[in-house]
Amino acid sequence: MYLVGLTGGIASGKSTVSAMLRELGCPIIDADLIARQVVQPHCPAYRLIVKHFGRDILLESGEIDREKLGAIIFTNPEKNRLLNTITHPEIQRAMIKQVLHHFLLGHRYVILDVPLLFETRRLTRFLKHTVVVYCDPDTQLSRLMARDSRSQDQAMLRIAAQLPLGEKVALANHVIDNSGSQEETYKQVLKLHRRLEDSLDFLLVRALVIAMATGIGGLIFLMVKPMIF
């Protein structure tokens, strides 16, 4: 099994592409979903966030108000870095558990749906393929304004806070252009899925893991590392 990173920009359509891949039977590990799970009241990250950000960020239910917390970190880079140091280790641990689960089930590849894949670069060295969901700037702006009921200035600020989609495209192995209709996007997703399914890259990775488990992995790792990475 090998890993495929899926990313995009705000309102570019990454969630749409992720849903299409899921319908095709691809196992998806959603970093956003995990990020919400690791800050639930019973989790260690929750206690640290409340300690550092105060109880003013909580809803009446005791859960973290994502809008309030988001507003704080959006305007304060230091607070953003602090939040990342609290949540990222928990998120990564949860993702590793899910990766191992899918490996044991025998999947050929797993998709890691990570919004800030290229911004943080924490996971890129583990990925065989990277996919960016792109749309042209005008479409991205209009979609964001309509989706979140934001003014043009507010939407532009949100887009500017992320790495430009054009730069992400330059860093990716594959691009899904979501500027047009869903039918056009689906054709591209289906083509990508077939290409990943037909790839034999998973055989090298699986052979490496099995070899390491049997004690002869060191030599084989040196032999196949150039082909895998």
PDB file of N, CA, C and O in Angstrom, residues 94-121:
ATOM      1  N   ALA A  94      -3.405   9.759  15.042  1.00  0.00           N
ATOM      2  CA  ALA A  94      -4.679   9.183  14.603  1.00  0.00           C
ATOM      3  C   ALA A  94      -4.607   8.753  13.132  1.00  0.00           C
ATOM      4  O   ALA A  94      -5.146   7.702  12.753  1.00  0.00           O
ATOM      5  N   MET A  95      -3.924   9.532  12.310  1.00  0.00           N
ATOM      6  CA  MET A  95      -3.795   9.189  10.897  1.00  0.00           C
ATOM      7  C   MET A  95      -2.962   7.928  10.712  1.00  0.00           C
ATOM      8  O   MET A  95      -3.282   7.071   9.878  1.00  0.00           O
ATOM      9  N   ILE A  96      -1.894   7.792  11.491  1.00  0.00           N
ATOM     10  CA  ILE A  96      -1.043   6.604  11.399  1.00  0.00           C
ATOM     11  C   ILE A  96      -1.849   5.348  11.737  1.00  0.00           C
ATOM     12  O   ILE A  96      -1.724   4.317  11.073  1.00  0.00           O
ATOM     13  N   LYS A  97      -2.691   5.435  12.771  1.00  0.00           N
ATOM     14  CA  LYS A  97      -3.521   4.288  13.134  1.00  0.00           C
ATOM     15  C   LYS A  97      -4.432   3.878  11.984  1.00  0.00           C
ATOM     16  O   LYS A  97      -4.592   2.683  11.692  1.00  0.00           O
ATOM     17  N   GLN A  98      -5.020   4.872  11.314  1.00  0.00           N
ATOM     18  CA  GLN A  98      -5.914   4.556  10.204  1.00  0.00           C
ATOM     19  C   GLN A  98      -5.144   3.993   9.011  1.00  0.00           C
ATOM     20  O   GLN A  98      -5.632   3.105   8.309  1.00  0.00           O
ATOM     21  N   VAL A  99      -3.947   4.515   8.767  1.00  0.00           N
ATOM     22  CA  VAL A  99      -3.118   3.989   7.678  1.00  0.00           C
ATOM     23  C   VAL A  99      -2.807   2.515   7.915  1.00  0.00           C
ATOM     24  O   VAL A  99      -2.936   1.680   7.012  1.00  0.00           O
ATOM     25  N   LEU A 100      -2.407   2.170   9.134  1.00  0.00           N
ATOM     26  CA  LEU A 100      -2.111   0.774   9.458  1.00  0.00           C
ATOM     27  C   LEU A 100      -3.342  -0.117   9.290  1.00  0.00           C
ATOM     28  O   LEU A 100      -3.244  -1.258   8.825  1.00  0.00           O
ATOM     29  N   HIS A 101      -4.497   0.412   9.668  1.00  0.00           N
ATOM     30  CA  HIS A 101      -5.745  -0.337   9.515  1.00  0.00           C
ATOM     31  C   HIS A 101      -5.993  -0.681   8.049  1.00  0.00           C
ATOM     32  O   HIS A 101      -6.288  -1.839   7.699  1.00  0.00           O
ATOM     33  N   HIS A 102      -5.846   0.311   7.174  1.00  0.00           N
ATOM     34  CA  HIS A 102      -6.085   0.078   5.751  1.00  0.00           C
ATOM     35  C   HIS A 102      -5.009  -0.824   5.145  1.00  0.00           C
ATOM     36  O   HIS A 102      -5.285  -1.593   4.218  1.00  0.00           O
ATOM     37  N   PHE A 103      -3.776  -0.721   5.654  1.00  0.00           N
ATOM     38  CA  PHE A 103      -2.709  -1.596   5.178  1.00  0.00           C
ATOM     39  C   PHE A 103      -3.046  -3.059   5.467  1.00  0.00           C
ATOM     40  O   PHE A 103      -2.898  -3.938   4.611  1.00  0.00           O
ATOM     41  N   LEU A 104      -3.518  -3.308   6.686  1.00  0.00           N
ATOM     42  CA  LEU A 104      -3.854  -4.680   7.075  1.00  0.00           C
ATOM     43  C   LEU A 104      -5.037  -5.213   6.278  1.00  0.00           C
ATOM     44  O   LEU A 104      -5.157  -6.431   6.076  1.00  0.00           O
ATOM     45  N   LEU A 105      -5.900  -4.316   5.810  1.00  0.00           N
ATOM     46  CA  LEU A 105      -7.034  -4.738   4.990  1.00  0.00           C
ATOM     47  C   LEU A 105      -6.625  -5.025   3.549  1.00  0.00           C
ATOM     48  O   LEU A 105      -7.434  -5.550   2.770  1.00  0.00           O
ATOM     49  N   GLY A 106      -5.382  -4.663   3.195  1.00  0.00           N
ATOM     50  CA  GLY A 106      -4.870  -5.016   1.870  1.00  0.00           C
ATOM     51  C   GLY A 106      -5.139  -4.013   0.770  1.00  0.00           C
ATOM     52  O   GLY A 106      -5.019  -4.348  -0.422  1.00  0.00           O
ATOM     53  N   HIS A 107      -5.485  -2.778   1.112  1.00  0.00           N
ATOM     54  CA  HIS A 107      -5.725  -1.770   0.075  1.00  0.00           C
ATOM     55  C   HIS A 107      -4.443  -1.450  -0.674  1.00  0.00           C
ATOM     56  O   HIS A 107      -3.346  -1.475  -0.100  1.00  0.00           O
ATOM     57  N   ARG A 108      -4.581  -1.127  -1.955  1.00  0.00           N
ATOM     58  CA  ARG A 108      -3.411  -0.787  -2.759  1.00  0.00           C
ATOM     59  C   ARG A 108      -2.891   0.608  -2.403  1.00  0.00           C
ATOM     60  O   ARG A 108      -1.688   0.844  -2.425  1.00  0.00           O
ATOM     61  N   TYR A 109      -3.795   1.522  -2.140  1.00  0.00           N
ATOM     62  CA  TYR A 109      -3.366   2.863  -1.748  1.00  0.00           C
ATOM     63  C   TYR A 109      -4.423   3.499  -0.856  1.00  0.00           C
ATOM     64  O   TYR A 109      -5.580   3.081  -0.841  1.00  0.00           O
ATOM     65  N   VAL A 110      -3.987   4.492  -0.117  1.00  0.00           N
ATOM     66  CA  VAL A 110      -4.874   5.249   0.761  1.00  0.00           C
ATOM     67  C   VAL A 110      -4.690   6.728   0.465  1.00  0.00           C
ATOM     68  O   VAL A 110      -3.565   7.195   0.253  1.00  0.00           O
ATOM     69  N   ILE A 111      -5.785   7.460   0.467  1.00  0.00           N
ATOM     70  CA  ILE A 111      -5.728   8.896   0.208  1.00  0.00           C
ATOM     71  C   ILE A 111      -5.760   9.661   1.530  1.00  0.00           C
ATOM     72  O   ILE A 111      -6.661   9.458   2.347  1.00  0.00           O
ATOM     73  N   LEU A 112      -4.775  10.520   1.717  1.00  0.00           N
ATOM     74  CA  LEU A 112      -4.750  11.415   2.866  1.00  0.00           C
ATOM     75  C   LEU A 112      -5.286  12.761   2.411  1.00  0.00           C
ATOM     76  O   LEU A 112      -4.644  13.471   1.631  1.00  0.00           O
ATOM     77  N   ASP A 113      -6.467  13.115   2.874  1.00  0.00           N
ATOM     78  CA  ASP A 113      -7.121  14.376   2.523  1.00  0.00           C
ATOM     79  C   ASP A 113      -6.642  15.438   3.518  1.00  0.00           C
ATOM     80  O   ASP A 113      -7.097  15.488   4.655  1.00  0.00           O
ATOM     81  N   VAL A 114      -5.695  16.281   3.066  1.00  0.00           N
ATOM     82  CA  VAL A 114      -5.033  17.230   3.966  1.00  0.00           C
ATOM     83  C   VAL A 114      -5.079  18.631   3.362  1.00  0.00           C
ATOM     84  O   VAL A 114      -4.364  18.920   2.392  1.00  0.00           O
ATOM     85  N   PRO A 115      -5.887  19.540   3.906  1.00  0.00           N
ATOM     86  CA  PRO A 115      -6.012  20.887   3.335  1.00  0.00           C
ATOM     87  C   PRO A 115      -4.691  21.649   3.251  1.00  0.00           C
ATOM     88  O   PRO A 115      -4.428  22.334   2.264  1.00  0.00           O
ATOM     89  N   LEU A 116      -3.854  21.551   4.272  1.00  0.00           N
ATOM     90  CA  LEU A 116      -2.602  22.316   4.316  1.00  0.00           C
ATOM     91  C   LEU A 116      -1.391  21.421   4.038  1.00  0.00           C
ATOM     92  O   LEU A 116      -0.336  21.582   4.640  1.00  0.00           O
ATOM     93  N   LEU A 117      -1.526  20.524   3.104  1.00  0.00           N
ATOM     94  CA  LEU A 117      -0.480  19.545   2.822  1.00  0.00           C
ATOM     95  C   LEU A 117       0.844  20.222   2.478  1.00  0.00           C
ATOM     96  O   LEU A 117       1.901  19.857   3.007  1.00  0.00           O
ATOM     97  N   PHE A 118       0.809  21.205   1.581  1.00  0.00           N
ATOM     98  CA  PHE A 118       2.043  21.859   1.137  1.00  0.00           C
ATOM     99  C   PHE A 118       2.445  23.019   2.042  1.00  0.00           C
ATOM    100  O   PHE A 118       3.597  23.453   2.006  1.00  0.00           O
ATOM    101  N   GLU A 119       1.498  23.523   2.828  1.00  0.00           N
ATOM    102  CA  GLU A 119       1.855  24.596   3.751  1.00  0.00           C
ATOM    103  C   GLU A 119       2.722  24.075   4.896  1.00  0.00           C
ATOM    104  O   GLU A 119       3.699  24.709   5.294  1.00  0.00           O
ATOM    105  N   THR A 120       2.368  22.919   5.437  1.00  0.00           N
ATOM    106  CA  THR A 120       3.114  22.381   6.570  1.00  0.00           C
ATOM    107  C   THR A 120       4.241  21.443   6.128  1.00  0.00           C
ATOM    108  O   THR A 120       5.277  21.359   6.789  1.00  0.00           O
ATOM    109  N   ARG A 121       4.021  20.709   5.041  1.00  0.00           N
ATOM    110  CA  ARG A 121       5.014  19.770   4.483  1.00  0.00           C
ATOM    111  C   ARG A 121       5.406  18.662   5.464  1.00  0.00           C
ATOM    112  O   ARG A 121       6.440  18.020   5.302  1.00  0.00           O
TER     113      ARG A 121
END
